[in-house]
Amino acid sequence: MTVAVRSFAKINLGLYIGAARADGYHDLRTVYQTIALHDVIRVSVERGSRIEVLCKDPRVPLDSSNTCYRIAERVLDELGAKSKVSIEIEKRLPVQGGVGAASSNAVATLVALERALKKKLSGDARLRIAAAVGSDLPLFLVGGTVLGVGRGEEVYPLLDLPSVSMVVVTPEIGVSTPKAFADWDALMPQDKTTELRSAGQPGAAVPTQLTQPLASDRLLEVGRVLSAWLSSLPNTGASAKGGSRAGNLLSDLVRTGIENDFERVVFPKYPELRDIKGELERAGSRYASLSGSGSTLYGLFRSPAEAAKAARRLRKQGLKAVATRTLTRQKYWKQSLVASR
Ligand code: C5P
């Protein structure tokens, strides 16, 4: 039996990085939003005991390091199932692009494999297995608008934001997420300032670093900004039609000044990405940002027509730009399954 599942991408509506943790990860706060761009994952099972990954894109690893392989291994183990599992990845999304493609591919594999085996994991087991494979996987078990805390793996469904028109630009640059986090650490004074503050140091010269906000202070501040933004949404649009709700969401989002911290380390390294953000804004985007650690950039627009026009303009400038839309939780799940045969 073969099960085909759409593996949708995500963007980050704001991303704030906190202190480096003892386990090597960073605490963060982000709002994930699933979008309509997708890969397709086809999973088939037959008698045997081997996992194989097939993909025509040479940038995708086919060995046991592939996220699809890793999750399939765990799903089989958890279900106590023994099968030959074939996973075919039809790649359309950028690789190392900051839109969570590898994470989404893995979750699509989990969903398809459960169907192919006609067995179901508990919700808790699904989330646990997803988080073990990577921080950005669990969001794809929720879909729509999702709050991400912890290292990003702790996810909570948020009020489903209405669908918003957008343009996604995918430059031919792969950004390593661990490297981007390391660059962030080099930029931000973190634990050192905490130690100095708690030690008190009366009379000691105050290092300039102390005048900068601590990582934990920033996350608290961000929590307040996000909470204020999200709690304003039902009031501004609960009874309004989709279009005006989307419009309100955009104005509110722009007002919060929500940001992606990765821009501060990725833009200096790849100035062309900062330029693309500028081009999105010049093309009429109400809100433009890097997604995750990049290199994908997106811009939110007031209408599908405005997004389509902007995408055309960016393509004329030689950029790989496509008009699409955000995907509500309901649509995410409704459109996820392609076919079974
Ligand atoms: O969880 P995932 O495997 O996607 O993370 C890849 C790497 O990115 C981690 O090993 C870590 O170096 C970095 N990371 C981090 N903080 C996070 C998420 C990822 O430092 N919240």
GROMACS .gro file of C-alpha atoms and ligand atoms in nm:
model
  362
    1MET     CA    1   0.000   0.000   0.000
    2THR     CA    2   0.127   0.347  -0.090
    3VAL     CA    3   0.014   0.657   0.097
    4ALA     CA    4   0.090   1.004  -0.040
    5VAL     CA    5   0.092   1.305   0.192
    6ARG     CA    6   0.154   1.675   0.121
    7SER     CA    7   0.438   1.800   0.335
    8PHE     CA    8   0.369   2.171   0.386
    9ALA     CA    9   0.629   2.433   0.472
   10LYS     CA   10   0.623   2.683   0.761
   11ILE     CA   11   0.737   3.036   0.817
   12ASN     CA   12   0.822   3.206   1.146
   13LEU     CA   13   0.621   3.514   1.244
   14GLY     CA   14   0.892   3.651   1.473
   15LEU     CA   15   1.165   3.443   1.634
   16TYR     CA   16   1.347   3.535   1.953
   17ILE     CA   17   1.653   3.349   2.074
   18GLY     CA   18   1.727   3.321   2.446
   19ALA     CA   19   2.026   3.186   2.634
   20ALA     CA   20   2.230   2.885   2.526
   21ARG     CA   21   2.130   2.593   2.748
   22ALA     CA   22   2.342   2.324   2.911
   23ASP     CA   23   2.217   2.072   2.652
   24GLY     CA   24   2.354   2.284   2.365
   25TYR     CA   25   2.013   2.414   2.253
   26HIS     CA   26   1.872   2.764   2.288
   27ASP     CA   27   1.545   2.864   2.446
   28LEU     CA   28   1.332   3.045   2.196
   29ARG     CA   29   0.992   3.198   2.134
   30THR     CA   30   0.834   3.195   1.793
   31VAL     CA   31   0.501   3.181   1.615
   32TYR     CA   32   0.508   2.918   1.344
   33GLN     CA   33   0.265   2.946   1.056
   34THR     CA   34   0.211   2.669   0.800
   35ILE     CA   35   0.191   2.776   0.434
   36ALA     CA   36   0.058   2.617   0.116
   37LEU     CA   37   0.397   2.542  -0.049
   38HIS     CA   38   0.478   2.175  -0.010
   39ASP     CA   39   0.674   1.863  -0.101
   40VAL     CA   40   0.497   1.530  -0.150
   41ILE     CA   41   0.594   1.222   0.051
   42ARG     CA   42   0.496   0.873  -0.067
   43VAL     CA   43   0.531   0.589   0.178
   44SER     CA   44   0.481   0.225   0.092
   45VAL     CA   45   0.516  -0.080   0.311
   46GLU     CA   46   0.573  -0.441   0.223
   47ARG     CA   47   0.707  -0.755   0.385
   48GLY     CA   48   1.067  -0.719   0.499
   49SER     CA   49   1.266  -0.507   0.741
   50ARG     CA   50   1.447  -0.227   0.565
   51ILE     CA   51   1.396   0.147   0.536
   52GLU     CA   52   1.483   0.313   0.206
   53VAL     CA   53   1.467   0.680   0.113
   54LEU     CA   54   1.432   0.783  -0.251
   55CYS     CA   55   1.474   1.138  -0.380
   56LYS     CA   56   1.592   1.277  -0.711
   57ASP     CA   57   1.734   1.593  -0.554
   58PRO     CA   58   2.108   1.532  -0.497
   59ARG     CA   59   2.111   1.765  -0.194
   60VAL     CA   60   1.886   1.531   0.004
   61PRO     CA   61   2.074   1.257   0.198
   62LEU     CA   62   1.932   0.909   0.142
   63ASP     CA   63   2.101   0.739   0.436
   64SER     CA   64   2.005   0.703   0.804
   65SER     CA   65   2.077   1.074   0.863
   66ASN     CA   66   1.763   1.165   0.665
   67THR     CA   67   1.486   1.290   0.899
   68CYS     CA   68   1.233   1.066   0.720
   69TYR     CA   69   1.451   0.761   0.782
   70ARG     CA   70   1.502   0.861   1.145
   71ILE     CA   71   1.133   0.904   1.218
   72ALA     CA   72   1.033   0.586   1.032
   73GLU     CA   73   1.278   0.391   1.249
   74ARG     CA   74   1.121   0.533   1.564
   75VAL     CA   75   0.762   0.484   1.450
   76LEU     CA   76   0.826   0.116   1.366
   77ASP     CA   77   0.993   0.068   1.701
   78GLU     CA   78   0.713   0.237   1.896
   79LEU     CA   79   0.444   0.037   1.714
   80GLY     CA   80   0.641  -0.286   1.740
   81ALA     CA   81   0.599  -0.322   1.362
   82LYS     CA   82   0.836  -0.494   1.120
   83SER     CA   83   0.815  -0.387   0.756
   84LYS     CA   84   1.010  -0.283   0.452
   85VAL     CA   85   0.937   0.089   0.430
   86SER     CA   86   0.997   0.290   0.114
   87ILE     CA   87   0.986   0.669   0.145
   88GLU     CA   88   0.987   0.876  -0.171
   89ILE     CA   89   1.042   1.251  -0.139
   90GLU     CA   90   0.915   1.468  -0.425
   91LYS     CA   91   1.120   1.778  -0.353
   92ARG     CA   92   0.987   2.122  -0.437
   93LEU     CA   93   1.075   2.311  -0.119
   94PRO     CA   94   1.420   2.460  -0.065
   95VAL     CA   95   1.679   2.246   0.114
   96GLN     CA   96   1.826   2.418   0.428
   97GLY     CA   97   1.591   2.707   0.349
   98GLY     CA   98   1.441   2.790   0.689
   99VAL     CA   99   1.091   2.673   0.591
  100GLY     CA  100   1.118   2.346   0.787
  101ALA     CA  101   1.112   2.120   0.480
  102ALA     CA  102   1.315   1.833   0.628
  103SER     CA  103   1.111   1.851   0.950
  104SER     CA  104   0.783   1.860   0.762
  105ASN     CA  105   0.896   1.569   0.541
  106ALA     CA  106   0.958   1.364   0.855
  107VAL     CA  107   0.615   1.439   1.003
  108ALA     CA  108   0.449   1.359   0.670
  109THR     CA  109   0.638   1.027   0.679
  110LEU     CA  110   0.499   0.957   1.027
  111VAL     CA  111   0.143   1.036   0.917
  112ALA     CA  112   0.174   0.830   0.597
  113LEU     CA  113   0.342   0.538   0.772
  114GLU     CA  114   0.066   0.516   1.033
  115ARG     CA  115  -0.188   0.500   0.751
  116ALA     CA  116   0.009   0.248   0.549
  117LEU     CA  117   0.049   0.022   0.853
  118LYS     CA  118  -0.313   0.087   0.959
  119LYS     CA  119  -0.186   0.155   1.311
  120LYS     CA  120  -0.200   0.472   1.521
  121LEU     CA  121   0.032   0.621   1.775
  122SER     CA  122  -0.109   0.821   2.065
  123GLY     CA  123  -0.091   1.200   2.033
  124ASP     CA  124   0.166   1.207   2.308
  125ALA     CA  125   0.387   0.943   2.140
  126ARG     CA  126   0.371   1.130   1.808
  127LEU     CA  127   0.490   1.453   1.970
  128ARG     CA  128   0.763   1.275   2.168
  129ILE     CA  129   0.897   1.095   1.860
  130ALA     CA  130   0.882   1.413   1.650
  131ALA     CA  131   1.071   1.616   1.913
  132ALA     CA  132   1.339   1.345   1.934
  133VAL     CA  133   1.412   1.385   1.563
  134GLY     CA  134   1.430   1.767   1.565
  135SER     CA  135   1.306   2.086   1.731
  136ASP     CA  136   1.104   2.197   1.428
  137LEU     CA  137   0.905   1.874   1.381
  138PRO     CA  138   0.626   1.893   1.643
  139LEU     CA  139   0.476   2.212   1.492
  140PHE     CA  140   0.381   2.005   1.187
  141LEU     CA  141   0.172   1.776   1.409
  142VAL     CA  142  -0.038   2.082   1.497
  143GLY     CA  143  -0.046   2.293   1.177
  144GLY     CA  144  -0.196   2.640   1.126
  145THR     CA  145  -0.072   2.906   1.368
  146VAL     CA  146   0.141   2.752   1.642
  147LEU     CA  147   0.327   2.896   1.940
  148GLY     CA  148   0.675   2.745   1.978
  149VAL     CA  149   0.863   2.764   2.309
  150GLY     CA  150   1.140   2.564   2.476
  151ARG     CA  151   1.386   2.478   2.199
  152GLY     CA  152   1.094   2.519   1.957
  153GLU     CA  153   0.968   2.164   2.012
  154GLU     CA  154   0.712   2.262   2.276
  155VAL     CA  155   0.414   2.363   2.065
  156TYR     CA  156   0.070   2.500   2.137
  157PRO     CA  157  -0.204   2.559   1.880
  158LEU     CA  158  -0.298   2.925   1.866
  159LEU     CA  159  -0.615   3.089   1.748
  160ASP     CA  160  -0.616   2.997   1.380
  161LEU     CA  161  -0.519   3.309   1.192
  162PRO     CA  162  -0.704   3.372   0.867
  163SER     CA  163  -0.528   3.289   0.542
  164VAL     CA  164  -0.294   3.569   0.432
  165SER     CA  165  -0.149   3.622   0.082
  166MET     CA  166   0.226   3.610   0.067
  167VAL     CA  167   0.534   3.591  -0.151
  168VAL     CA  168   0.815   3.348  -0.075
  169VAL     CA  169   1.165   3.412  -0.213
  170THR     CA  170   1.411   3.122  -0.210
  171PRO     CA  171   1.770   3.231  -0.278
  172GLU     CA  172   2.024   2.966  -0.374
  173ILE     CA  173   2.192   2.985  -0.035
  174GLY     CA  174   2.183   2.713   0.231
  175VAL     CA  175   2.219   2.846   0.587
  176SER     CA  176   2.330   2.604   0.859
  177THR     CA  177   2.100   2.648   1.161
  178PRO     CA  178   2.355   2.528   1.423
  179LYS     CA  179   2.608   2.773   1.275
  180ALA     CA  180   2.353   3.056   1.287
  181PHE     CA  181   2.287   2.980   1.656
  182ALA     CA  182   2.663   2.980   1.723
  183ASP     CA  183   2.694   3.317   1.547
  184TRP     CA  184   2.413   3.447   1.768
  185ASP     CA  185   2.606   3.336   2.079
  186ALA     CA  186   2.914   3.520   1.955
  187LEU     CA  187   2.703   3.834   1.914
  188MET     CA  188   2.512   3.823   2.242
  189PRO     CA  189   2.656   3.846   2.591
  190GLN     CA  190   2.460   3.589   2.786
  191ASP     CA  191   2.561   3.381   3.084
  192LYS     CA  192   2.857   3.604   3.164
  193THR     CA  193   2.630   3.899   3.233
  194THR     CA  194   2.395   3.684   3.439
  195GLU     CA  195   2.682   3.576   3.662
  196LEU     CA  196   2.808   3.931   3.703
  197ARG     CA  197   2.465   4.060   3.791
  198SER     CA  198   2.392   3.794   4.047
  199ALA     CA  199   2.735   3.845   4.204
  200GLY     CA  200   2.639   4.208   4.264
  201GLN     CA  201   2.995   4.337   4.230
  202PRO     CA  202   2.948   4.652   4.438
  203GLY     CA  203   3.182   4.926   4.333
  204ALA     CA  204   3.314   4.733   4.038
  205ALA     CA  205   3.327   4.902   3.703
  206VAL     CA  206   3.009   4.804   3.518
  207PRO     CA  207   3.095   4.635   3.190
  208THR     CA  208   2.911   4.779   2.893
  209GLN     CA  209   2.760   4.433   2.844
  210LEU     CA  210   2.551   4.487   3.155
  211THR     CA  211   2.367   4.767   2.989
  212GLN     CA  212   2.234   4.521   2.733
  213PRO     CA  213   1.920   4.323   2.816
  214LEU     CA  214   1.974   3.967   2.937
  215ALA     CA  215   1.858   3.682   2.717
  216SER     CA  216   1.590   3.589   2.972
  217ASP     CA  217   1.467   3.951   2.996
  218ARG     CA  218   1.430   3.960   2.619
  219LEU     CA  219   1.225   3.640   2.611
  220LEU     CA  220   0.993   3.776   2.880
  221GLU     CA  221   0.951   4.097   2.685
  222VAL     CA  222   0.880   3.902   2.370
  223GLY     CA  223   0.626   3.688   2.553
  224ARG     CA  224   0.443   4.007   2.644
  225VAL     CA  225   0.454   4.141   2.287
  226LEU     CA  226   0.329   3.810   2.144
  227SER     CA  227   0.058   3.779   2.404
  228ALA     CA  228  -0.062   4.135   2.340
  229TRP     CA  229  -0.066   4.074   1.964
  230LEU     CA  230  -0.249   3.743   1.988
  231SER     CA  231  -0.504   3.862   2.241
  232SER     CA  232  -0.588   4.158   2.020
  233LEU     CA  233  -0.685   3.928   1.732
  234PRO     CA  234  -1.028   3.798   1.832
  235ASN     CA  235  -1.137   4.152   1.918
  236THR     CA  236  -1.023   4.290   1.587
  237GLY     CA  237  -1.163   4.021   1.369
  238ALA     CA  238  -1.362   3.738   1.523
  239SER     CA  239  -1.683   3.843   1.358
  240ALA     CA  240  -1.529   3.997   1.047
  241LYS     CA  241  -1.493   3.819   0.713
  242GLY     CA  242  -1.160   3.646   0.632
  243GLY     CA  243  -1.023   3.931   0.424
  244SER     CA  244  -1.062   4.204   0.683
  245ARG     CA  245  -0.946   3.972   0.960
  246ALA     CA  246  -0.630   3.911   0.757
  247GLY     CA  247  -0.593   4.286   0.712
  248ASN     CA  248  -0.621   4.341   1.086
  249LEU     CA  249  -0.371   4.069   1.154
  250LEU     CA  250  -0.124   4.239   0.924
  251SER     CA  251  -0.163   4.586   1.074
  252ASP     CA  252  -0.137   4.445   1.426
  253LEU     CA  253   0.168   4.242   1.336
  254VAL     CA  254   0.340   4.542   1.181
  255ARG     CA  255   0.260   4.748   1.491
  256THR     CA  256   0.420   4.500   1.732
  257GLY     CA  257   0.752   4.534   1.549
  258ILE     CA  258   0.789   4.155   1.578
  259GLU     CA  259   1.131   4.042   1.452
  260ASN     CA  260   1.342   3.742   1.366
  261ASP     CA  261   1.668   3.748   1.567
  262PHE     CA  262   1.844   3.540   1.301
  263GLU     CA  263   1.838   3.842   1.069
  264ARG     CA  264   2.099   4.000   1.296
  265VAL     CA  265   2.353   3.727   1.225
  266VAL     CA  266   2.248   3.606   0.881
  267PHE     CA  267   2.211   3.946   0.704
  268PRO     CA  268   2.567   4.066   0.781
  269LYS     CA  269   2.696   3.738   0.638
  270TYR     CA  270   2.473   3.738   0.331
  271PRO     CA  271   2.394   4.106   0.255
  272GLU     CA  272   2.199   3.999  -0.056
  273LEU     CA  273   1.932   3.856   0.177
  274ARG     CA  274   1.886   4.196   0.343
  275ASP     CA  275   1.850   4.342  -0.008
  276ILE     CA  276   1.578   4.089  -0.093
  277LYS     CA  277   1.385   4.187   0.220
  278GLY     CA  278   1.410   4.547   0.096
  279GLU     CA  279   1.284   4.440  -0.248
  280LEU     CA  280   0.983   4.265  -0.089
  281GLU     CA  281   0.904   4.586   0.100
  282ARG     CA  282   0.944   4.796  -0.214
  283ALA     CA  283   0.711   4.555  -0.396
  284GLY     CA  284   0.440   4.645  -0.144
  285SER     CA  285   0.478   4.385   0.132
  286ARG     CA  286   0.314   4.492   0.461
  287TYR     CA  287   0.554   4.277   0.659
  288ALA     CA  288   0.870   4.106   0.531
  289SER     CA  289   1.111   3.880   0.718
  290LEU     CA  290   1.366   3.602   0.704
  291SER     CA  291   1.205   3.264   0.786
  292GLY     CA  292   1.387   3.064   1.055
  293SER     CA  293   1.761   3.093   0.997
  294GLY     CA  294   1.696   3.148   0.624
  295SER     CA  295   1.778   3.177   0.351
  296THR     CA  296   1.406   3.194   0.259
  297LEU     CA  297   1.243   3.535   0.291
  298TYR     CA  298   0.874   3.606   0.283
  299GLY     CA  299   0.649   3.907   0.251
  300LEU     CA  300   0.284   3.930   0.358
  301PHE     CA  301   0.044   4.114   0.128
  302ARG     CA  302  -0.307   4.255   0.149
  303SER     CA  303  -0.452   4.048  -0.137
  304PRO     CA  304  -0.368   3.759  -0.373
  305ALA     CA  305  -0.351   4.010  -0.662
  306GLU     CA  306  -0.094   4.225  -0.481
  307ALA     CA  307   0.112   3.916  -0.395
  308ALA     CA  308   0.100   3.789  -0.756
  309LYS     CA  309   0.207   4.129  -0.888
  310ALA     CA  310   0.496   4.150  -0.642
  311ALA     CA  311   0.611   3.796  -0.727
  312ARG     CA  312   0.618   3.889  -1.099
  313ARG     CA  313   0.819   4.202  -1.023
  314LEU     CA  314   1.072   4.005  -0.814
  315ARG     CA  315   1.106   3.735  -1.079
  316LYS     CA  316   1.186   4.006  -1.334
  317GLN     CA  317   1.471   4.105  -1.103
  318GLY     CA  318   1.601   3.749  -1.136
  319LEU     CA  319   1.476   3.623  -0.797
  320LYS     CA  320   1.307   3.288  -0.736
  321ALA     CA  321   0.977   3.424  -0.606
  322VAL     CA  322   0.638   3.258  -0.578
  323ALA     CA  323   0.301   3.387  -0.460
  324THR     CA  324   0.122   3.163  -0.212
  325ARG     CA  325  -0.083   3.187   0.110
  326THR     CA  326  -0.074   3.084   0.470
  327LEU     CA  327  -0.262   2.768   0.558
  328THR     CA  328  -0.509   2.745   0.845
  329ARG     CA  329  -0.504   2.437   1.067
  330GLN     CA  330  -0.824   2.304   0.913
  331LYS     CA  331  -0.692   2.338   0.557
  332TYR     CA  332  -0.354   2.200   0.661
  333TRP     CA  333  -0.511   1.871   0.769
  334LYS     CA  334  -0.776   1.864   0.498
  335GLN     CA  335  -0.521   1.907   0.222
  336SER     CA  336  -0.246   1.697   0.373
  337LEU     CA  337  -0.358   1.360   0.238
  338VAL     CA  338  -0.309   1.323  -0.137
  339ALA     CA  339  -0.404   0.961  -0.205
  340SER     CA  340  -0.372   0.601  -0.096
  341ARG     CA  341  -0.364   0.306  -0.326
  342C5P     O1  342   1.664   2.023   1.688
  342C5P     P1  343   1.748   2.024   1.565
  342C5P     O2  344   1.812   1.892   1.537
  342C5P     O3  345   1.678   2.081   1.448
  342C5P     O4  346   1.867   2.125   1.596
  342C5P     C1  347   1.982   2.130   1.519
  342C5P     C2  348   2.086   2.211   1.594
  342C5P     O5  349   2.047   2.349   1.598
  342C5P     C3  350   2.108   2.171   1.739
  342C5P     O6  351   2.202   2.069   1.752
  342C5P     C4  352   2.158   2.302   1.799
  342C5P     O7  353   2.294   2.320   1.770
  342C5P     C5  354   2.082   2.407   1.722
  342C5P     N1  355   1.960   2.450   1.792
  342C5P     C6  356   1.973   2.533   1.902
  342C5P     N2  357   1.860   2.576   1.967
  342C5P     C7  358   1.738   2.539   1.925
  342C5P     C8  359   1.721   2.456   1.812
  342C5P     C9  360   1.836   2.413   1.747
  342C5P     O8  361   2.083   2.569   1.941
  342C5P     N3  362   1.630   2.585   1.989
   0.00000   0.00000   0.00000
